[in-house]
C-alpha angles and dihedrals in degrees: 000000000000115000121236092233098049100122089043091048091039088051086040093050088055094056119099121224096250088056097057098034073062098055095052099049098057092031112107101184127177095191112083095201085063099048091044090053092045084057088046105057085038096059088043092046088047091058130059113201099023124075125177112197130241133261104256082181091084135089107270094213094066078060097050096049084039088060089051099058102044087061095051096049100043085046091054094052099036109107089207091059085053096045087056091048095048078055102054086052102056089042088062100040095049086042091047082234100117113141120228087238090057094036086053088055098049101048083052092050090045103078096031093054107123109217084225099069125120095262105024097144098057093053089051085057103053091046086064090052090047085042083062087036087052108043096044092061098036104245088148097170094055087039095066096043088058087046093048090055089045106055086048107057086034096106096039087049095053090049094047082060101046091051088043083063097039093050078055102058085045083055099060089050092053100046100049095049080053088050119035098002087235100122142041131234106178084100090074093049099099107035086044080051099050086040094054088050103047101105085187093068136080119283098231091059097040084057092042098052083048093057092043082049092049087056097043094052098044076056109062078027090246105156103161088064090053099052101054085054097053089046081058101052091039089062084052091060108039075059088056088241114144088002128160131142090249100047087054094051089052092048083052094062099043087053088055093049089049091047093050084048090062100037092248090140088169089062103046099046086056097053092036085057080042100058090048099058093091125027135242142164082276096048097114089052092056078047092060101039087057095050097050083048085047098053095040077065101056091242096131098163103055090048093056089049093045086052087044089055092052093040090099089043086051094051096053103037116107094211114103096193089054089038090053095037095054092038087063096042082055095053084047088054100047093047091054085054091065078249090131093145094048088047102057091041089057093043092047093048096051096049093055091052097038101021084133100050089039090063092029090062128004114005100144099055089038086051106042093060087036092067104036080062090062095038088060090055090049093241092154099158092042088054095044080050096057102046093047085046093054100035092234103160087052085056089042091056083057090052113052082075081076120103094223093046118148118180089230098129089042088042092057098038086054092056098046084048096061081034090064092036091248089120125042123232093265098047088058100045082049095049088048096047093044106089094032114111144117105268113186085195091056111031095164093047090082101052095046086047087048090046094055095043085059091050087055101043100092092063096056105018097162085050088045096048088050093043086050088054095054091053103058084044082063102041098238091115115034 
């Protein structure tokens, strides 16, 4: 039977905790039935598994104008609305199109925007365009309020756009450490740090330094750092500053990357269910991240069904990195479900249609669920094929220069090698032992390497029990 209730449930299951944390921290409602709903849809926004109904007891129409005013207030605050409106803007000044409503609004805006707003850069800029669109028609009163402002913010404007470009040059370096591991970008930490915390400063930029941190810090696997930063943000937005729908999904996600960091599966599952609750251009990657959570977690089912529930939006989607990324999570999940057969059809399927982008943007992920969906059906001879017939040891070789390497795809060669009788019983221990050793650079290199040993192990269990006893005569295992 339909609830009564069903469009406002469907609108409150799409809200995020900090939005609602938000909400109830500027209402100040008389009316107790309304405070008691907005707590409601908090505490059930705030959980992911859990729902409590709502009261159909009470007057509808307290829902309905509820619902209206959620969306007011969450749309005067959201960076992105301004950012289309900022938009619109531009598109009728430079068009000669703006309407005398908007026009009234701007030149109200003009002398109340804070330098410090999400996109102040971008409004700086249009009031430059609506300064030419002024003085050419004489409008000599409006004219000096555009120039004011923009005398004013002229400094902090020019400096918004020096840090933009130098953001920019620290970008180059951090990417390509992540990358290729050929540069460094602990150089950038403190200036990006003093950037994220100037108040002062733009927001853009200030989101911008703290993504650029994130990445400088994953790469030199410094996790305490991250997470005061991310405190800190969360506090911004519980106070709707910087807030957008967007923003919040990708703070989500980074949550649930931090959390995995640190081997707090609970949390990470929580924000990863968290970041897919709306969806975005980067939707599919939030999918994958969950399900890899999910799966960490031994909860096979419910990443299967995670992935079930994206499969129209990856099929769609026109982004090769997020299609690939999501078709491998899919054979891992798969896999996981005992679905080995179904996995490697759909594998197969997928490489001879994309063998280009495979190889163009994420192989070694493809790949490594590909053939463990081979090596579970015993299809020794088939897996030892395909990677002869891609090179991918040869790729491999290329890859171990990455920060995030794992020997999966060597791993699994190797073992179809002593299954078909191609590698003796000593190569293969040896192949498997060699890159197993404490790295204080990479801390979180042995137990990934540990944890994929034991995957394997049932399919050598002699090799794994050697391997086992040369581990605690090295003291890598106690």
């Amino acid at each position: 039977m339909r609830s009564k209730l069903q469009k406002f449930t469907e609108f409150a299951n799409t809200l995020l905790p900090h939005e609602t944390a938000y909400l109830l921290a500027i209402q100040q409602f008389d009316d107790k039935a309304k405070l008691a709903i907005l707590q409601r849809m908090h505490d059930n926004c705030s959980r992911v598994t859990a729902f409590t109904a709502y009261d159909e007891a009470v007057d509808k129409r307290k829902y309905s104008n509820l619902k209206t005013w959620i969306t007011e207030r969450l749309n005067a605050i959201d960076v992105d609305q301004q950012f289309e409106w900022m938009s619109d803007m531009e598109r009728q000044i430079m068009t000669d199109a703006i309407q005398p409503e908007e026009e009234k609004r701007l030149l109200k805006t003009i002398p109340n925007f804070p330098r410090y707003s999400f996109f102040f850069t971008k409004f700086y800029e249009i009031v430059e365009f609506y300064r030419h669109f002024l003085l050419i028609r004489m409008r000599y009163a409006d004219h000096q309020v555009a120039n004011d402002f923009l005398k004013v913010h002229r400094e902090y404007y020019l400096q918004s756009k020096v840090i933009s470009e130098k953001i920019h040059e620290a970008t180059m370096d951090i990417v390509d450490q992540y990358s290729h591991s050929s540069s460094e970008s602990i150089q950038w930490e403190q200036w990006l740090t003093e950037v994220f915390y100037n108040e002062s400063l733009d927001g853009l930029n200030r989101y911008l330094a703290l993504v650029r941190l994130t990445f400088v810090y994953y790469n030199y696997r410094r996790l305490e750092p991250v997470l005061e930063k991310y405190d800190y943000l969360d506090s911004l937005f519980r106070q709707g500053i910087y807030y957008s729908k967007r923003l919040l999904i990708n703070y989500y996600n980074n949550r649930l990357l931090l959390h995995s960091k640190f081997q707090e599966w609970d949390k990470a599952e929580y924000y990863g269910y968290l970041s897919i609750r709306s969806k975005n251009s980067d939707y599919l990657h939030y999918v994958n991240n969950l399900a890899a959570v999910l799966m960490r977690e031994k909860k096979y089912k419910e990443a299967l069904q995670v992935m079930k529930d994206a499969y129209a939006d990856a099929k769609e989607t026109k982004s090769f990195h997020s299609k690939i990324g999501f078709v491998a999570f899919y054979i891992k999940c798969l896999n996981h479900n005992r679905q080995y057969r179904s996995a490697e059809n759909y594998g197969e399927s997928f490489l001879s249609v994309y063998r280009r982008e495979i190889f163009e943007y994420r192989w070694h992920l493809f790949f490594s669920a590909y053939l463990d969906a081979l090596l579970q059906q015993n299809k020794y001879d088939k897996l030892l094929k395909t990677v002869k017939k891609y090179q991918l040891l040869y790729h491999d070789r290329q890859y171990e220069k990455k920060a995030t390497y794992l020997p999966t795809i060597r791993w699994y060669h190797a073992i179809a090698e002593y299954k078909e009788s191609l590698l003796s019983f000593n190569d293969l221990t040896a192949t498997l032992l060699q890159p197993i050793a404490p790295n204080a650079s990479e801390p979180d290199r042995l137990p990934q390497l540990l944890e994929l040993l034991r995957e394997l192990s049932s399919h050598i269990p002699e090799a794994y029990q050697a391997i086992q006893g040369k581990l605690f005569e090295r003291g890598i295992l106690q």
